[in-house]
Short mmCIF file of C-alpha atoms in Angstrom, two decimals:
data_model
loop_
_atom_site.label_atom_id
_atom_site.label_comp_id
_atom_site.label_asym_id
_atom_site.label_seq_id
_atom_site.Cartn_x
_atom_site.Cartn_y
_atom_site.Cartn_z
CA MET E 5 22.44 26.79 1.48
CA ALA E 6 22.92 24.46 4.69
CA ASP E 7 24.40 26.06 7.77
CA ASN E 8 23.81 26.31 11.32
CA THR E 9 21.31 29.15 11.49
CA SER E 10 17.45 28.76 11.73
CA ASP E 11 17.54 29.56 7.92
CA GLN E 12 19.16 25.91 7.59
CA THR E 13 15.89 24.40 7.00
CA ARG E 14 13.86 26.69 4.99
CA PHE E 15 12.48 25.31 1.64
CA GLU E 16 12.06 27.51 -1.16
CA GLY E 17 11.96 25.05 -4.09
CA THR E 18 15.10 24.42 -6.25
CA GLN E 19 15.98 25.39 -9.71
CA SER E 20 14.62 21.91 -10.96
CA TYR E 21 11.77 21.92 -8.98
CA ILE E 22 8.61 24.38 -8.95
CA ALA E 23 7.14 24.40 -5.62
CA THR E 24 3.85 26.39 -5.06
CA GLU E 25 3.68 28.65 -2.12
CA ASP E 26 1.42 26.57 -0.17
CA LEU E 27 3.50 23.62 -0.71
CA LYS E 28 6.65 25.62 0.51
CA VAL E 29 4.44 26.53 4.03
CA ALA E 30 3.57 22.97 4.30
CA VAL E 31 7.23 21.74 3.87
CA ASN E 32 8.59 24.46 6.32
CA ALA E 33 5.54 23.95 8.90
CA ALA E 34 6.63 20.10 8.93
CA VAL E 35 10.17 20.80 9.16
CA THR E 36 9.90 23.43 12.07
CA LEU E 37 7.24 21.30 14.00
CA ARG E 38 9.50 18.10 13.15
CA ARG E 39 6.41 16.12 12.29
CA PRO E 40 6.19 13.87 9.46
CA LEU E 41 5.16 15.47 6.31
CA LEU E 42 2.34 13.29 4.68
CA VAL E 43 2.09 14.27 0.96
CA LYS E 44 -1.01 12.86 -0.90
CA GLY E 45 -1.96 13.47 -4.64
CA GLU E 46 -2.47 11.49 -7.73
CA PRO E 47 0.67 9.82 -9.28
CA GLY E 48 2.70 11.96 -11.21
CA THR E 49 2.28 15.09 -9.13
CA GLY E 50 6.04 14.88 -7.80
CA LYS E 51 5.37 13.47 -4.32
CA THR E 52 8.35 11.42 -4.33
CA VAL E 53 10.43 13.97 -5.75
CA LEU E 54 9.69 16.37 -3.30
CA ALA E 55 11.81 14.49 -0.89
CA HIS E 56 14.73 14.33 -3.00
CA GLU E 57 14.51 18.11 -3.66
CA ILE E 58 14.29 18.91 0.15
CA SER E 59 17.22 16.90 0.38
CA LYS E 60 19.22 18.87 -2.10
CA ALA E 61 17.74 22.39 -0.94
CA LEU E 62 18.73 21.52 2.67
CA ASP E 63 22.01 19.86 2.06
CA ALA E 64 20.67 16.77 4.00
CA PRO E 65 21.43 13.17 3.28
CA LEU E 66 18.69 11.25 1.62
CA ILE E 67 17.41 8.16 3.15
CA GLU E 68 14.63 6.17 1.35
CA TRP E 69 12.45 3.49 2.19
CA ASN E 70 10.32 2.19 -0.66
CA VAL E 71 7.24 0.54 0.78
CA LYS E 72 5.68 -2.49 -0.84
CA SER E 73 2.66 -4.73 -0.31
CA THR E 74 4.84 -7.08 1.98
CA THR E 75 6.83 -4.49 4.00
CA LYS E 76 6.29 -4.69 7.41
CA ALA E 77 7.12 -1.90 9.90
CA GLN E 78 9.82 -4.10 11.84
CA GLN E 79 11.77 -3.95 8.71
CA GLY E 80 12.18 -0.18 9.07
CA LEU E 81 14.08 -1.01 12.62
CA TYR E 82 16.01 -3.86 11.77
CA GLU E 83 15.88 -7.50 10.83
CA TYR E 84 17.21 -10.41 12.64
CA ASP E 85 18.65 -13.45 10.54
CA ALA E 86 18.21 -16.25 12.82
CA VAL E 87 18.58 -18.75 9.97
CA ALA E 88 21.78 -17.35 8.71
CA ARG E 89 23.21 -17.74 12.49
CA LEU E 90 21.95 -21.54 12.71
CA ARG E 91 23.64 -22.20 9.41
CA ASP E 92 26.81 -20.64 10.66
CA GLY E 93 26.76 -22.40 13.87
CA GLN E 94 26.21 -25.80 12.08
CA LEU E 95 29.37 -24.78 9.93
CA GLY E 96 31.44 -23.69 13.21
CA ASP E 97 31.67 -20.10 12.27
CA GLU E 98 32.99 -18.03 14.86
CA ARG E 99 30.79 -15.22 13.82
CA VAL E 100 27.95 -17.09 15.64
CA HIS E 101 29.38 -15.77 19.01
CA ASP E 102 28.58 -12.23 18.23
CA ILE E 103 25.02 -11.73 17.45
CA SER E 104 25.14 -8.39 16.04
CA ASN E 105 26.51 -10.01 12.87
CA TYR E 106 23.03 -11.13 11.96
CA ILE E 107 21.23 -7.80 12.77
CA LYS E 108 20.46 -5.86 9.43
CA LYS E 109 19.66 -1.90 10.05
CA GLY E 110 16.64 -0.64 8.92
CA LYS E 111 15.90 2.74 7.40
CA LEU E 112 14.66 4.37 10.92
CA TRP E 113 17.89 2.93 12.39
CA GLU E 114 20.09 4.56 9.71
CA ALA E 115 17.94 8.07 10.03
CA PHE E 116 18.27 7.95 13.91
CA THR E 117 21.99 7.37 13.93
CA SER E 118 22.99 9.49 11.06
CA GLU E 119 25.57 12.13 11.59
CA GLN E 120 23.91 14.64 9.85
CA LEU E 121 20.22 15.66 10.00
CA PRO E 122 18.77 13.44 7.21
CA VAL E 123 15.49 13.42 5.17
CA LEU E 124 13.92 10.24 5.66
CA LEU E 125 11.37 9.23 2.75
CA ILE E 126 8.73 6.63 3.65
CA ASP E 127 7.52 6.10 -0.16
CA GLU E 128 3.84 5.29 -0.83
CA ILE E 129 2.94 4.01 2.74
CA ASP E 130 -0.60 2.97 1.66
CA LYS E 131 0.79 0.19 -0.39
CA ALA E 132 1.53 -1.96 2.80
CA ASP E 133 -0.92 -3.42 4.96
CA ILE E 134 -3.46 -1.33 6.97
CA GLU E 135 -1.55 -2.03 10.33
CA PHE E 136 1.73 -0.54 9.02
CA PRO E 137 1.45 3.23 9.85
CA ASN E 138 -0.15 2.13 13.54
CA ASP E 139 3.04 0.02 13.79
CA LEU E 140 5.33 2.74 13.23
CA LEU E 141 3.56 5.32 15.61
CA GLN E 142 5.59 4.52 18.85
CA GLU E 143 8.78 4.76 16.83
CA LEU E 144 8.34 7.96 15.25
CA ASP E 145 6.79 9.60 18.60
CA ARG E 146 9.60 8.51 20.57
CA MET E 147 12.34 8.54 18.16
CA SER E 148 13.58 5.56 19.80
CA PHE E 149 13.32 1.92 19.93
CA ASP E 150 14.87 -1.38 21.35
CA VAL E 151 17.05 -4.14 19.64
CA TYR E 152 15.77 -7.32 22.02
CA GLU E 153 18.35 -9.47 20.68
CA THR E 154 21.29 -7.26 21.50
CA HIS E 155 19.74 -5.51 24.68
CA GLU E 156 20.55 -2.12 23.06
CA ARG E 157 18.30 1.11 22.49
CA ILE E 158 18.54 3.33 19.34
CA GLU E 159 17.92 6.69 19.98
CA ALA E 160 17.47 9.44 17.43
CA LYS E 161 20.24 12.09 17.72
CA GLU E 162 18.04 14.66 16.11
CA ARG E 163 14.50 14.13 14.78
CA PRO E 164 15.18 13.82 11.28
CA ILE E 165 12.90 15.25 8.48
CA VAL E 166 10.33 12.82 7.46
CA VAL E 167 8.42 12.67 4.26
CA ILE E 168 5.67 10.48 3.74
CA THR E 169 3.91 9.82 0.46
CA SER E 170 0.61 8.28 -0.27
CA ASN E 171 -1.42 7.51 -3.55
CA ASN E 172 -4.63 7.38 -1.55
CA GLU E 173 -4.93 3.58 -2.40
CA LYS E 174 -6.32 3.00 1.18
CA GLU E 175 -7.25 5.10 4.13
CA LEU E 176 -4.69 5.77 6.79
CA PRO E 177 -5.32 5.30 10.38
CA ASP E 178 -6.67 8.73 12.57
CA ALA E 179 -4.10 8.10 14.99
CA PHE E 180 -1.23 8.06 12.51
CA LEU E 181 -2.96 11.22 10.50
CA ARG E 182 -2.77 13.30 13.97
CA ARG E 183 0.95 13.03 14.24
CA CYS E 184 1.27 14.22 10.62
CA PHE E 185 1.45 17.45 8.95
CA PHE E 186 -0.63 17.03 5.97
CA HIS E 187 -0.39 18.51 2.25
CA TYR E 188 -2.33 17.44 -0.81
CA ILE E 189 -0.50 18.52 -4.13
CA LYS E 190 -3.04 19.41 -6.51
CA PHE E 191 -2.58 18.99 -10.03
CA PRO E 192 -0.88 22.13 -11.45
CA ASP E 193 -2.78 24.35 -13.29
CA ARG E 194 -1.62 26.02 -16.75
CA GLU E 195 0.45 28.86 -15.16
CA THR E 196 2.27 26.27 -13.02
CA MET E 197 2.44 23.63 -15.60
CA GLN E 198 4.16 26.20 -18.04
CA GLU E 199 6.89 27.30 -15.35
CA ILE E 200 7.69 23.15 -14.88
CA ILE E 201 8.07 22.96 -18.72
CA ASP E 202 10.12 26.05 -18.65
CA VAL E 203 12.69 24.44 -16.34
CA HIS E 204 12.78 21.24 -18.07
CA TYR E 205 12.55 22.50 -21.71
CA PRO E 206 13.65 26.12 -21.78
CA ASP E 207 14.09 26.48 -25.47
CA ILE E 208 11.00 24.70 -26.63
CA GLN E 209 8.70 26.32 -29.04
CA LYS E 210 5.83 28.53 -27.40
CA THR E 211 3.34 27.77 -29.93
CA LEU E 212 3.88 24.08 -29.60
CA VAL E 213 3.71 23.95 -25.83
CA LYS E 214 0.52 25.99 -25.93
CA LYS E 215 -1.33 23.48 -28.42
CA ALA E 216 0.07 20.66 -26.53
CA MET E 217 -1.41 21.73 -23.06
CA ASP E 218 -4.42 22.61 -24.73
CA ILE E 219 -4.67 18.74 -25.82
CA PHE E 220 -3.48 17.54 -22.76
CA TYR E 221 -6.01 19.56 -20.24
CA GLU E 222 -8.84 18.66 -22.80
CA LEU E 223 -7.78 15.00 -22.52
CA ARG E 224 -7.81 14.95 -18.74
CA GLU E 225 -11.19 16.25 -18.85
CA VAL E 226 -13.00 13.61 -21.10
CA PRO E 227 -15.25 11.81 -18.80
CA GLY E 228 -14.57 7.87 -18.27
CA LEU E 229 -11.00 8.11 -18.60
CA LYS E 230 -9.43 5.22 -16.48
CA LYS E 231 -5.86 6.95 -15.75
CA LYS E 232 -5.68 10.73 -16.26
CA PRO E 233 -2.18 11.58 -17.88
CA SER E 234 0.34 13.17 -15.27
CA THR E 235 2.69 15.82 -15.43
CA SER E 236 5.67 13.45 -16.21
CA GLU E 237 3.71 12.00 -18.98
CA LEU E 238 3.12 15.45 -20.39
CA LEU E 239 6.97 16.15 -20.10
CA ASP E 240 7.57 12.95 -21.98
CA TRP E 241 5.00 13.52 -24.62
CA LEU E 242 6.71 17.04 -25.40
CA LYS E 243 10.00 15.54 -25.64
CA LEU E 244 9.07 12.89 -27.93
CA LEU E 245 7.19 15.86 -29.92
CA MET E 246 10.37 17.63 -30.35
CA ASN E 247 12.46 14.57 -31.02
CA GLU E 248 10.15 13.57 -33.96
CA ASP E 249 9.99 17.19 -35.08
CA MET E 250 6.26 16.85 -35.00
CA PRO E 251 4.59 19.39 -37.65
CA LEU E 252 2.60 21.72 -35.75
CA GLU E 253 -0.23 21.57 -37.84
CA THR E 254 -0.40 17.86 -36.66
CA LEU E 255 -1.38 19.09 -33.34
CA GLN E 256 -3.23 22.02 -34.48
CA ASP E 257 -5.61 19.48 -36.40
CA ALA E 258 -5.92 17.40 -33.18
CA ASN E 259 -8.92 17.47 -31.09
CA PRO E 260 -9.27 14.88 -28.33
CA ASN E 261 -12.93 14.61 -28.88
CA SER E 262 -12.78 13.63 -32.63
CA ALA E 263 -9.00 12.09 -33.02
CA ILE E 264 -6.40 10.38 -31.02
CA PRO E 265 -3.44 12.54 -30.03
CA PRO E 266 -0.35 11.91 -32.03
CA LEU E 267 2.37 9.51 -30.27
CA HIS E 268 -0.46 9.13 -27.69
CA GLY E 269 1.45 6.06 -25.79
CA ALA E 270 3.06 8.65 -23.70
CA LEU E 271 -0.27 9.79 -22.36
CA LEU E 272 -2.59 7.15 -22.35
CA LYS E 273 -1.28 4.08 -20.42
CA ASN E 274 -3.99 1.31 -20.71
CA GLU E 275 -5.94 -0.44 -23.41
CA GLN E 276 -9.15 0.90 -22.10
CA ASP E 277 -8.72 4.53 -22.72
CA VAL E 278 -7.05 4.00 -25.71
CA MET E 279 -9.85 2.05 -27.32
CA MET E 280 -12.42 4.65 -25.78
CA PHE E 281 -10.56 7.40 -27.60
CA GLU E 282 -10.65 5.14 -30.90
CA ARG E 283 -14.58 4.95 -30.55
CA LEU E 284 -14.83 8.68 -29.85
CA ALA E 285 -12.62 9.28 -32.90
CA PHE E 286 -14.98 6.82 -35.08
CA MET E 287 -18.23 8.44 -33.80
CA ALA E 288 -16.97 12.06 -34.46
CA ARG E 289 -16.09 11.04 -38.04
CA ARG E 290 -19.54 9.40 -38.55
CA GLN E 291 -21.02 12.59 -37.32
CA SER E 292 -19.22 14.96 -39.56
#
């Protein structure tokens, strides 16, 4: 799938990842412009998996940078371990004479110096401090940075394909947004969801899927739900229903407005939502 032609960087989805037309357009536009692709969407819509699938489709190495609340932009470039150097100096270790022994390469350094055009995933950028995106601007723009301790400049051989994911936990700076190509992954409609299920469970009973999706989408529409179940949770639920050989009648009799779904622990992930459904079911039984 990968060669040296202009088609090398065309993304059309993969056998295991159903990409909508607008998502394909967004990926290919970002690749053509070599701008970071900023992907937003509710959890479970396949944002992180997208980078993996782009990597497979383009036969490009994947470099993952998983951002945490404590992550600093400098860590993406490199880290200098002065404490280790001081300790080795006290022990008389010969390594102290070469400062590069104490430089740890970051994910941007790896991406910039990769022998093959890589896909760089900066995952969940909104988890970090608000200054984190701004601190990356210059390096992402110039595709180079300086290592002050060794007086060397690291320059990208070729602009990597950068995928940045966000769960919308906090607003990203305008200056950062201007440099990205943006795409919001909408929650799959029933037709797209059916395609996703067919990829994962090609032999599943169609009647089971139809009823399970009825319950799933009705459940997502219940007002006051703290965390709506996602695609990955629907797939887990279907797997459990098949594994437990759940009688179809159990699903056919289930109504999210009057009864809590069977094996609901795959769909409802906090006690407030479970308690709310139990109250709804109790009230519905009293009314009936």
